[in-house]
Amino acid sequence: MSLKLFELVGSDAGRPFSPFCWRTRMALAHKGLSAETIPWCFTEKEAIAPHKSDKVPVLLDGETSVVDSWAIANYLEDSYPDRPSLFGGEGGRAIARMLNWWGDLSIVGGIFPLIIADIPLNLKPVDAAYFRKSREARFGRPLEEIMAGRDKAVEGFRKSLDPLRLTLKTQTFLGGAAPNYADYIVFGPFQWARVVSPFRLLAEDDPVHAWRERLFDAFDGMARKSPGYPA
Amino acid sequence: MSLKLFELVGSDAGRPFSPFCWRTRMALAHKGLSAETIPWCFTEKEAIAPHKSDKVPVLLDGETSVVDSWAIANYLEDSYPDRPSLFGGEGGRAIARMLNWWGDLSIVGGIFPLIIADIPLNLKPVDAAYFRKSREARFGRPLEEIMAGRDKAVEGFRKSLDPLRLTLKTQTFLGGAAPNYADYIVFGPFQWARVVSPFRLLAEDDPVHAWRERLFDAFDGMARKSPGYPA
């Protein structure tokens, strides 16, 4: 077994920050697997082109390459069935598909405008220019303008977490008594934000804050030890 | 085994319409169980007070009473383990808890203002008066005003279905290849709307529309055969 993982970084190659790569990092740790990291920057498209992708994460497992965090989670679950399950059975896997979309739309999509102008500060000049140009084209206005008013906008984001918040009234993790991939789907974006931005997404008395603390502590504090801002 | 189910009805005792009762109806059918229905109206609080509830569904299983659709689903799963699983394993049950909250907040909560003034038209005068008074107090304005502009407001509701819509790109049901309780969580509110309102919630070319059709057809067309408007 020889696993390698292309992970998004900026000017500091030891500071991986993609929400999707963090889902994969947590999934690998859950399976008790370690992967050699291959730092990858936004503009290094040619490095992953042989794997038929222009985005990371890309996982290499010997001769096999797997693209996209959801596909990687499924690959790990199927290829390493004797290790702890990421989904807790086929029912969990099926429902997690929708949770993954909710995580992409509401969590990644909800956090992005709140930290978007902080991201290029973490990038090499060439990647910062690429990021600004492509994201300003997508949103139709300057990054700083998208992020302006985030102190107010964060309230809407916090409200959008209600399904998670209410779930935590009766269970410790989305996966139940212990975390599983359902948790990593939502946690990855929070770790992304912590790595690239000092902005406080959560109030300290929020049950979601306590849940996030538990995931910072998971796997011997793997996510907490990775460089980032205080969350 | 002698199951009885308190179900919300209006002036027509044969036209059950609660989104939560429909979740339970579908769950019972999934388990291959039948329950004697006990029609119940909003103002009949004393009929269910002995079961320590002021809302339905309330399931009676011999001497046991179970309150709340989520609790009932778990009760059925645990009490009838040899019948088809509602969750596809413990991982599915754990993640379904969050889906249930999403269903309450986004689906029930999203549909409610779109059909709210149609609901009392289905009720006996005493229940219609109760409904109007309690819901207008909750929303702070007349039912008709809440529902005004629904032709425009439905667009936001349809957009909120994106996590479901995207999931259906790669699987037939939220539960996977076959429906399970994850589907009933979301379908129950759609059936509620169909029973009490002629308003069209979904465009016919929407993949969510096709998914809903499959659930209308489930269990020999149980939901479709129940009285309601064309969906």
GROMACS .gro file of C-alpha atoms in nm:
model
  462
    1MET     CA    1   0.000   0.000   0.000
    2SER     CA    2   0.145   0.333  -0.108
    3LEU     CA    3  -0.092   0.625  -0.084
    4LYS     CA    4  -0.021   0.974  -0.208
    5LEU     CA    5  -0.252   1.274  -0.190
    6PHE     CA    6  -0.241   1.592  -0.394
    7GLU     CA    7  -0.342   1.865  -0.150
    8LEU     CA    8  -0.408   2.232  -0.211
    9VAL     CA    9  -0.159   2.468  -0.049
   10GLY     CA   10  -0.058   2.831  -0.087
   11SER     CA   11   0.276   2.997  -0.022
   12ASP     CA   12   0.333   2.763   0.273
   13ALA     CA   13   0.353   2.407   0.141
   14GLY     CA   14   0.292   2.276   0.494
   15ARG     CA   15  -0.045   2.448   0.532
   16PRO     CA   16  -0.306   2.255   0.334
   17PHE     CA   17  -0.636   2.438   0.320
   18SER     CA   18  -0.891   2.294   0.077
   19PRO     CA   19  -1.224   2.197   0.240
   20PHE     CA   20  -1.240   1.894   0.013
   21CYS     CA   21  -0.882   1.785   0.085
   22TRP     CA   22  -0.958   1.810   0.457
   23ARG     CA   23  -1.253   1.577   0.413
   24THR     CA   24  -1.010   1.329   0.260
   25ARG     CA   25  -0.745   1.384   0.529
   26MET     CA   26  -1.001   1.306   0.797
   27ALA     CA   27  -1.128   1.004   0.603
   28LEU     CA   28  -0.776   0.865   0.571
   29ALA     CA   29  -0.716   0.912   0.944
   30HIS     CA   30  -1.051   0.744   1.019
   31LYS     CA   31  -0.936   0.444   0.817
   32GLY     CA   32  -0.600   0.446   0.995
   33LEU     CA   33  -0.426   0.513   0.665
   34SER     CA   34  -0.145   0.755   0.600
   35ALA     CA   35  -0.073   0.919   0.269
   36GLU     CA   36   0.232   1.101   0.148
   37THR     CA   37   0.124   1.457   0.074
   38ILE     CA   38   0.200   1.618  -0.260
   39PRO     CA   39   0.157   1.994  -0.217
   40TRP     CA   40  -0.032   2.142  -0.511
   41CYS     CA   41  -0.112   2.502  -0.605
   42PHE     CA   42  -0.408   2.639  -0.803
   43THR     CA   43  -0.209   2.704  -1.119
   44GLU     CA   44  -0.027   2.371  -1.132
   45LYS     CA   45  -0.290   2.216  -1.356
   46GLU     CA   46  -0.038   2.013  -1.554
   47ALA     CA   47   0.069   1.819  -1.243
   48ILE     CA   48  -0.270   1.654  -1.209
   49ALA     CA   49  -0.375   1.650  -1.575
   50PRO     CA   50  -0.248   1.291  -1.616
   51HIS     CA   51  -0.510   1.192  -1.357
   52LYS     CA   52  -0.785   1.356  -1.564
   53SER     CA   53  -0.854   1.627  -1.310
   54ASP     CA   54  -0.803   1.999  -1.277
   55LYS     CA   55  -0.893   2.002  -0.907
   56VAL     CA   56  -0.776   1.838  -0.587
   57PRO     CA   57  -0.793   1.617  -0.390
   58VAL     CA   58  -0.648   1.349  -0.613
   59LEU     CA   59  -0.556   1.026  -0.435
   60LEU     CA   60  -0.296   0.790  -0.576
   61ASP     CA   61  -0.311   0.433  -0.451
   62GLY     CA   62  -0.038   0.244  -0.632
   63GLU     CA   63  -0.141   0.252  -0.997
   64THR     CA   64  -0.491   0.380  -0.923
   65SER     CA   65  -0.584   0.747  -0.916
   66VAL     CA   66  -0.910   0.870  -0.767
   67VAL     CA   67  -1.046   1.220  -0.818
   68ASP     CA   68  -1.300   1.412  -0.603
   69SER     CA   69  -1.345   1.387  -0.226
   70TRP     CA   70  -1.674   1.196  -0.245
   71ALA     CA   71  -1.530   0.942  -0.490
   72ILE     CA   72  -1.224   0.906  -0.269
   73ALA     CA   73  -1.436   0.838   0.040
   74ASN     CA   74  -1.621   0.566  -0.149
   75TYR     CA   75  -1.297   0.425  -0.285
   76LEU     CA   76  -1.148   0.404   0.065
   77GLU     CA   77  -1.464   0.245   0.204
   78ASP     CA   78  -1.467  -0.020  -0.069
   79SER     CA   79  -1.093  -0.082  -0.088
   80TYR     CA   80  -1.030  -0.100   0.285
   81PRO     CA   81  -1.343  -0.271   0.415
   82ASP     CA   82  -1.171  -0.425   0.716
   83ARG     CA   83  -1.087  -0.084   0.859
   84PRO     CA   84  -1.338   0.137   1.047
   85SER     CA   85  -1.635   0.220   0.828
   86LEU     CA   86  -1.674   0.577   0.703
   87PHE     CA   87  -2.051   0.542   0.661
   88GLY     CA   88  -2.172   0.282   0.910
   89GLY     CA   89  -2.331   0.067   0.641
   90GLU     CA   90  -2.496   0.110   0.304
   91GLY     CA   91  -2.786   0.313   0.442
   92GLY     CA   92  -2.540   0.563   0.583
   93ARG     CA   93  -2.353   0.583   0.255
   94ALA     CA   94  -2.672   0.649   0.060
   95ILE     CA   95  -2.791   0.930   0.287
   96ALA     CA   96  -2.442   1.076   0.311
   97ARG     CA   97  -2.463   1.153  -0.062
   98MET     CA   98  -2.723   1.416   0.010
   99LEU     CA   99  -2.539   1.542   0.316
  100ASN     CA  100  -2.235   1.587   0.092
  101TRP     CA  101  -2.435   1.811  -0.141
  102TRP     CA  102  -2.574   2.002   0.155
  103GLY     CA  103  -2.219   2.044   0.279
  104ASP     CA  104  -2.104   2.175  -0.058
  105LEU     CA  105  -2.393   2.415  -0.104
  106SER     CA  106  -2.464   2.537   0.249
  107ILE     CA  107  -2.132   2.499   0.429
  108VAL     CA  108  -1.866   2.553   0.163
  109GLY     CA  109  -2.099   2.790  -0.022
  110GLY     CA  110  -2.198   2.966   0.300
  111ILE     CA  111  -1.843   3.015   0.428
  112PHE     CA  112  -1.685   3.117   0.098
  113PRO     CA  113  -1.811   3.478   0.081
  114LEU     CA  114  -1.715   3.527   0.447
  115ILE     CA  115  -1.345   3.450   0.392
  116ILE     CA  116  -1.296   3.497   0.018
  117ALA     CA  117  -1.071   3.806   0.031
  118ASP     CA  118  -0.853   3.646   0.300
  119ILE     CA  119  -0.766   3.351   0.078
  120PRO     CA  120  -0.526   3.523  -0.168
  121LEU     CA  121  -0.320   3.652   0.127
  122ASN     CA  122  -0.219   3.287   0.175
  123LEU     CA  123  -0.120   3.230  -0.188
  124LYS     CA  124   0.187   3.280  -0.404
  125PRO     CA  125   0.147   3.582  -0.636
  126VAL     CA  126   0.070   3.374  -0.944
  127ASP     CA  127  -0.198   3.175  -0.762
  128ALA     CA  128  -0.339   3.485  -0.592
  129ALA     CA  129  -0.383   3.647  -0.933
  130TYR     CA  130  -0.550   3.334  -1.071
  131PHE     CA  131  -0.779   3.307  -0.770
  132ARG     CA  132  -0.883   3.672  -0.784
  133LYS     CA  133  -0.950   3.669  -1.155
  134SER     CA  134  -1.148   3.343  -1.164
  135ARG     CA  135  -1.352   3.410  -0.847
  136GLU     CA  136  -1.427   3.771  -0.930
  137ALA     CA  137  -1.554   3.651  -1.268
  138ARG     CA  138  -1.775   3.394  -1.093
  139PHE     CA  139  -1.923   3.640  -0.842
  140GLY     CA  140  -1.922   3.941  -1.071
  141ARG     CA  141  -1.753   4.177  -0.825
  142PRO     CA  142  -1.429   4.233  -0.632
  143LEU     CA  143  -1.340   3.987  -0.355
  144GLU     CA  144  -1.329   4.267  -0.098
  145GLU     CA  145  -1.680   4.373  -0.193
  146ILE     CA  146  -1.812   4.015  -0.164
  147MET     CA  147  -1.666   3.992   0.186
  148ALA     CA  148  -1.772   4.338   0.303
  149GLY     CA  149  -2.039   4.322   0.570
  150ARG     CA  150  -1.941   3.973   0.681
  151ASP     CA  151  -1.999   4.065   1.045
  152LYS     CA  152  -2.365   4.088   0.957
  153ALA     CA  153  -2.370   3.815   0.689
  154VAL     CA  154  -2.229   3.557   0.930
  155GLU     CA  155  -2.561   3.559   1.113
  156GLY     CA  156  -2.733   3.405   0.812
  157PHE     CA  157  -2.462   3.143   0.788
  158ARG     CA  158  -2.500   3.056   1.156
  159LYS     CA  159  -2.875   3.024   1.110
  160SER     CA  160  -2.821   2.785   0.818
  161LEU     CA  161  -2.649   2.548   1.061
  162ASP     CA  162  -2.976   2.481   1.245
  163PRO     CA  163  -3.018   2.124   1.112
  164LEU     CA  164  -2.671   2.040   1.246
  165ARG     CA  165  -2.727   2.232   1.570
  166LEU     CA  166  -3.056   2.058   1.643
  167THR     CA  167  -2.908   1.716   1.565
  168LEU     CA  168  -2.637   1.777   1.822
  169LYS     CA  169  -2.906   1.810   2.091
  170THR     CA  170  -2.945   1.433   2.091
  171GLN     CA  171  -2.616   1.294   1.957
  172THR     CA  172  -2.249   1.382   1.986
  173PHE     CA  173  -2.165   1.358   1.619
  174LEU     CA  174  -2.355   1.345   1.290
  175GLY     CA  175  -2.231   0.988   1.268
  176GLY     CA  176  -2.377   0.908   1.612
  177ALA     CA  177  -2.169   0.846   1.925
  178ALA     CA  178  -1.846   0.866   1.725
  179PRO     CA  179  -1.758   1.074   1.418
  180ASN     CA  180  -1.769   0.936   1.068
  181TYR     CA  181  -1.765   1.074   0.715
  182ALA     CA  182  -2.088   1.265   0.776
  183ASP     CA  183  -1.895   1.476   1.023
  184TYR     CA  184  -1.593   1.518   0.797
  185ILE     CA  185  -1.817   1.646   0.517
  186VAL     CA  186  -1.915   1.941   0.734
  187PHE     CA  187  -1.592   1.977   0.930
  188GLY     CA  188  -1.363   2.002   0.625
  189PRO     CA  189  -1.500   2.346   0.532
  190PHE     CA  190  -1.459   2.472   0.890
  191GLN     CA  191  -1.095   2.363   0.890
  192TRP     CA  192  -1.049   2.532   0.551
  193ALA     CA  193  -1.171   2.858   0.705
  194ARG     CA  194  -0.946   2.823   1.010
  195VAL     CA  195  -0.637   2.772   0.796
  196VAL     CA  196  -0.685   3.075   0.572
  197SER     CA  197  -0.882   3.331   0.773
  198PRO     CA  198  -0.889   3.483   1.123
  199PHE     CA  199  -1.264   3.543   1.091
  200ARG     CA  200  -1.472   3.384   1.367
  201LEU     CA  201  -1.746   3.177   1.207
  202LEU     CA  202  -1.905   3.047   1.527
  203ALA     CA  203  -2.001   3.190   1.863
  204GLU     CA  204  -1.828   3.014   2.151
  205ASP     CA  205  -2.154   2.914   2.317
  206ASP     CA  206  -2.285   2.747   2.000
  207PRO     CA  207  -2.321   2.365   2.021
  208VAL     CA  208  -2.170   2.360   1.671
  209HIS     CA  209  -1.859   2.524   1.819
  210ALA     CA  210  -1.830   2.243   2.075
  211TRP     CA  211  -1.878   1.983   1.800
  212ARG     CA  212  -1.605   2.148   1.593
  213GLU     CA  213  -1.373   2.143   1.896
  214ARG     CA  214  -1.425   1.768   1.923
  215LEU     CA  215  -1.321   1.728   1.561
  216PHE     CA  216  -1.017   1.952   1.604
  217ASP     CA  217  -0.923   1.707   1.879
  218ALA     CA  218  -0.987   1.392   1.673
  219PHE     CA  219  -0.698   1.171   1.565
  220ASP     CA  220  -0.466   1.311   1.826
  221GLY     CA  221  -0.551   1.670   1.734
  222MET     CA  222  -0.456   1.630   1.368
  223ALA     CA  223  -0.660   1.925   1.241
  224ARG     CA  224  -0.576   2.149   1.536
  225LYS     CA  225  -0.203   2.088   1.495
  226SER     CA  226  -0.211   2.183   1.127
  227PRO     CA  227  -0.111   2.550   1.085
  228GLY     CA  228  -0.397   2.798   1.097
  229TYR     CA  229  -0.560   3.078   1.291
  230PRO     CA  230  -0.717   3.027   1.635
  231ALA     CA  231  -1.073   2.916   1.567
  232MET     CA  232  -4.986  -0.700   1.720
  233SER     CA  233  -5.248  -0.430   1.723
  234LEU     CA  234  -5.138  -0.096   1.588
  235LYS     CA  235  -5.342   0.222   1.593
  236LEU     CA  236  -5.240   0.560   1.463
  237PHE     CA  237  -5.383   0.900   1.551
  238GLU     CA  238  -5.376   1.094   1.224
  239LEU     CA  239  -5.457   1.458   1.156
  240VAL     CA  240  -5.766   1.516   0.943
  241GLY     CA  241  -5.997   1.804   0.866
  242SER     CA  242  -6.364   1.801   0.774
  243ASP     CA  243  -6.309   1.479   0.575
  244ALA     CA  244  -6.203   1.206   0.819
  245GLY     CA  245  -6.076   1.000   0.526
  246ARG     CA  246  -5.827   1.261   0.410
  247PRO     CA  247  -5.524   1.258   0.644
  248PHE     CA  248  -5.288   1.546   0.573
  249SER     CA  249  -5.015   1.596   0.832
  250PRO     CA  250  -4.660   1.582   0.688
  251PHE     CA  251  -4.547   1.402   1.001
  252CYS     CA  252  -4.831   1.149   0.993
  253TRP     CA  253  -4.745   1.078   0.630
  254ARG     CA  254  -4.388   1.001   0.728
  255THR     CA  255  -4.530   0.746   0.970
  256ARG     CA  256  -4.778   0.604   0.716
  257MET     CA  257  -4.495   0.544   0.472
  258ALA     CA  258  -4.277   0.394   0.746
  259LEU     CA  259  -4.552   0.152   0.847
  260ALA     CA  260  -4.599   0.047   0.483
  261HIS     CA  261  -4.223   0.002   0.444
  262LYS     CA  262  -4.228  -0.234   0.743
  263GLY     CA  263  -4.527  -0.415   0.598
  264LEU     CA  264  -4.738  -0.314   0.897
  265SER     CA  265  -5.091  -0.189   0.896
  266ALA     CA  266  -5.241   0.035   1.161
  267GLU     CA  267  -5.600   0.119   1.234
  268THR     CA  268  -5.638   0.492   1.180
  269ILE     CA  269  -5.792   0.713   1.446
  270PRO     CA  270  -5.889   1.041   1.279
  271TRP     CA  271  -5.790   1.338   1.493
  272CYS     CA  272  -5.857   1.711   1.457
  273PHE     CA  273  -5.649   2.005   1.580
  274THR     CA  274  -5.878   2.092   1.870
  275GLU     CA  275  -5.921   1.738   2.003
  276LYS     CA  276  -5.635   1.778   2.248
  277GLU     CA  277  -5.805   1.573   2.517
  278ALA     CA  278  -5.811   1.262   2.296
  279ILE     CA  279  -5.431   1.236   2.296
  280ALA     CA  280  -5.357   1.393   2.634
  281PRO     CA  281  -5.343   1.046   2.800
  282HIS     CA  282  -5.046   0.974   2.572
  283LYS     CA  283  -4.867   1.288   2.693
  284SER     CA  284  -4.888   1.463   2.360
  285ASP     CA  285  -5.072   1.756   2.209
  286LYS     CA  286  -4.967   1.670   1.854
  287VAL     CA  287  -4.992   1.378   1.615
  288PRO     CA  288  -4.881   1.127   1.502
  289VAL     CA  289  -4.930   0.915   1.810
  290LEU     CA  290  -4.882   0.543   1.755
  291LEU     CA  291  -5.042   0.288   1.983
  292ASP     CA  292  -4.887  -0.058   1.982
  293GLY     CA  293  -5.079  -0.265   2.233
  294GLU     CA  294  -5.012  -0.099   2.568
  295THR     CA  295  -4.732   0.119   2.432
  296SER     CA  296  -4.783   0.471   2.299
  297VAL     CA  297  -4.517   0.649   2.095
  298VAL     CA  298  -4.525   1.020   2.019
  299ASP     CA  299  -4.349   1.211   1.736
  300SER     CA  300  -4.274   1.081   1.387
  301TRP     CA  301  -3.900   1.046   1.444
  302ALA     CA  302  -3.954   0.853   1.768
  303ILE     CA  303  -4.209   0.633   1.593
  304ALA     CA  304  -3.966   0.552   1.310
  305ASN     CA  305  -3.705   0.449   1.564
  306TYR     CA  306  -3.961   0.250   1.760
  307LEU     CA  307  -4.069   0.061   1.449
  308GLU     CA  308  -3.707  -0.006   1.349
  309ASP     CA  309  -3.622  -0.142   1.694
  310SER     CA  310  -3.947  -0.330   1.756
  311TYR     CA  311  -3.973  -0.492   1.415
  312PRO     CA  312  -3.609  -0.565   1.330
  313ASP     CA  313  -3.692  -0.863   1.108
  314ARG     CA  314  -3.888  -0.647   0.866
  315PRO     CA  315  -3.727  -0.425   0.600
  316SER     CA  316  -3.499  -0.169   0.759
  317LEU     CA  317  -3.605   0.197   0.755
  318PHE     CA  318  -3.248   0.322   0.781
  319GLY     CA  319  -3.020   0.060   0.624
  320GLY     CA  320  -2.810   0.023   0.937
  321GLU     CA  321  -2.697   0.233   1.230
  322GLY     CA  322  -2.496   0.473   1.014
  323GLY     CA  323  -2.807   0.550   0.815
  324ARG     CA  324  -3.011   0.606   1.129
  325ALA     CA  325  -2.753   0.847   1.270
  326ILE     CA  326  -2.731   1.060   0.956
  327ALA     CA  327  -3.109   1.047   0.908
  328ARG     CA  328  -3.143   1.244   1.233
  329MET     CA  329  -2.996   1.546   1.061
  330LEU     CA  330  -3.195   1.485   0.744
  331ASN     CA  331  -3.507   1.483   0.960
  332TRP     CA  332  -3.422   1.830   1.092
  333TRP     CA  333  -3.345   1.950   0.740
  334GLY     CA  334  -3.681   1.812   0.634
  335ASP     CA  335  -3.858   1.994   0.916
  336LEU     CA  336  -3.685   2.326   0.860
  337SER     CA  337  -3.642   2.341   0.483
  338ILE     CA  338  -3.922   2.124   0.348
  339VAL     CA  339  -4.206   2.159   0.600
  340GLY     CA  340  -4.092   2.512   0.679
  341GLY     CA  341  -4.045   2.596   0.311
  342ILE     CA  342  -4.383   2.462   0.199
  343PHE     CA  343  -4.589   2.601   0.486
  344PRO     CA  344  -4.609   2.967   0.373
  345LEU     CA  345  -4.693   2.851   0.019
  346ILE     CA  346  -5.009   2.664   0.123
  347ILE     CA  347  -5.097   2.810   0.461
  348ALA     CA  348  -5.419   2.988   0.362
  349ASP     CA  349  -5.544   2.679   0.177
  350ILE     CA  350  -5.529   2.465   0.490
  351PRO     CA  351  -5.831   2.604   0.682
  352LEU     CA  352  -6.049   2.541   0.375
  353ASN     CA  353  -6.004   2.172   0.458
  354LEU     CA  354  -6.098   2.205   0.825
  355LYS     CA  355  -6.415   2.205   1.034
  356PRO     CA  356  -6.507   2.558   1.148
  357VAL     CA  357  -6.376   2.509   1.502
  358ASP     CA  358  -6.043   2.377   1.377
  359ALA     CA  359  -6.016   2.641   1.106
  360ALA     CA  360  -6.060   2.912   1.370
  361TYR     CA  361  -5.796   2.748   1.592
  362PHE     CA  362  -5.556   2.711   1.302
  363ARG     CA  363  -5.598   3.070   1.188
  364LYS     CA  364  -5.558   3.218   1.534
  365SER     CA  365  -5.253   3.011   1.635
  366ARG     CA  366  -5.068   3.042   1.302
  367GLU     CA  367  -5.140   3.410   1.254
  368ALA     CA  368  -5.000   3.466   1.604
  369ARG     CA  369  -4.689   3.269   1.509
  370PHE     CA  370  -4.629   3.454   1.181
  371GLY     CA  371  -4.758   3.791   1.298
  372ARG     CA  372  -4.985   3.849   0.999
  373PRO     CA  373  -5.294   3.712   0.820
  374LEU     CA  374  -5.265   3.375   0.648
  375GLU     CA  375  -5.363   3.527   0.315
  376GLU     CA  376  -5.084   3.782   0.345
  377ILE     CA  377  -4.828   3.514   0.427
  378MET     CA  378  -4.930   3.322   0.116
  379ALA     CA  379  -4.954   3.625  -0.117
  380GLY     CA  380  -4.685   3.623  -0.381
  381ARG     CA  381  -4.636   3.246  -0.364
  382ASP     CA  382  -4.594   3.227  -0.740
  383LYS     CA  383  -4.269   3.413  -0.690
  384ALA     CA  384  -4.180   3.267  -0.349
  385VAL     CA  385  -4.198   2.910  -0.481
  386GLU     CA  386  -3.879   2.978  -0.676
  387GLY     CA  387  -3.683   3.008  -0.352
  388PHE     CA  388  -3.837   2.686  -0.226
  389ARG     CA  389  -3.744   2.504  -0.546
  390LYS     CA  390  -3.388   2.633  -0.518
  391SER     CA  391  -3.368   2.503  -0.161
  392LEU     CA  392  -3.421   2.153  -0.299
  393ASP     CA  393  -3.082   2.156  -0.472
  394PRO     CA  394  -2.917   1.907  -0.231
  395LEU     CA  395  -3.197   1.659  -0.307
  396ARG     CA  396  -3.197   1.740  -0.679
  397LEU     CA  397  -2.821   1.689  -0.712
  398THR     CA  398  -2.836   1.364  -0.516
  399LEU     CA  399  -3.092   1.229  -0.760
  400LYS     CA  400  -2.838   1.269  -1.040
  401THR     CA  401  -2.660   0.958  -0.918
  402GLN     CA  402  -2.919   0.759  -0.726
  403THR     CA  403  -3.290   0.687  -0.758
  404PHE     CA  404  -3.384   0.756  -0.398
  405LEU     CA  405  -3.226   0.926  -0.097
  406GLY     CA  406  -3.207   0.576   0.051
  407GLY     CA  407  -3.021   0.449  -0.257
  408ALA     CA  408  -3.168   0.214  -0.518
  409ALA     CA  409  -3.488   0.175  -0.312
  410PRO     CA  410  -3.667   0.422  -0.086
  411ASN     CA  411  -3.627   0.423   0.288
  412TYR     CA  412  -3.708   0.656   0.575
  413ALA     CA  413  -3.476   0.924   0.433
  414ASP     CA  414  -3.719   0.953   0.142
  415TYR     CA  415  -4.029   0.949   0.362
  416ILE     CA  416  -3.887   1.238   0.568
  417VAL     CA  417  -3.894   1.458   0.260
  418PHE     CA  418  -4.193   1.303   0.085
  419GLY     CA  419  -4.432   1.340   0.381
  420PRO     CA  420  -4.442   1.719   0.345
  421PHE     CA  421  -4.504   1.693  -0.031
  422GLN     CA  422  -4.799   1.465   0.030
  423TRP     CA  423  -4.929   1.706   0.296
  424ALA     CA  424  -4.926   1.982   0.036
  425ARG     CA  425  -5.101   1.766  -0.223
  426VAL     CA  426  -5.383   1.678   0.014
  427VAL     CA  427  -5.468   2.032   0.122
  428SER     CA  428  -5.369   2.261  -0.166
  429PRO     CA  429  -5.396   2.279  -0.546
  430PHE     CA  430  -5.074   2.484  -0.561
  431ARG     CA  431  -4.804   2.332  -0.783
  432LEU     CA  432  -4.483   2.310  -0.582
  433LEU     CA  433  -4.267   2.150  -0.851
  434ALA     CA  434  -4.209   2.199  -1.221
  435GLU     CA  435  -4.283   1.887  -1.423
  436ASP     CA  436  -3.932   1.867  -1.568
  437ASP     CA  437  -3.771   1.877  -1.224
  438PRO     CA  438  -3.594   1.553  -1.120
  439VAL     CA  439  -3.753   1.608  -0.779
  440HIS     CA  440  -4.092   1.582  -0.951
  441ALA     CA  441  -3.997   1.243  -1.096
  442TRP     CA  442  -3.873   1.127  -0.755
  443ARG     CA  443  -4.201   1.237  -0.596
  444GLU     CA  444  -4.392   1.045  -0.863
  445ARG     CA  445  -4.202   0.730  -0.768
  446LEU     CA  446  -4.307   0.779  -0.407
  447PHE     CA  447  -4.669   0.843  -0.503
  448ASP     CA  448  -4.647   0.503  -0.673
  449ALA     CA  449  -4.483   0.325  -0.380
  450PHE     CA  450  -4.674   0.059  -0.186
  451ASP     CA  451  -4.926   0.008  -0.461
  452GLY     CA  452  -4.987   0.380  -0.498
  453MET     CA  453  -5.084   0.432  -0.135
  454ALA     CA  454  -5.014   0.806  -0.125
  455ARG     CA  455  -5.157   0.870  -0.471
  456LYS     CA  456  -5.480   0.691  -0.387
  457SER     CA  457  -5.533   0.898  -0.074
  458PRO     CA  458  -5.766   1.191  -0.149
  459GLY     CA  459  -5.596   1.510  -0.262
  460TYR     CA  460  -5.537   1.750  -0.548
  461PRO     CA  461  -5.351   1.650  -0.864
  462ALA     CA  462  -4.982   1.710  -0.788
   0.00000   0.00000   0.00000
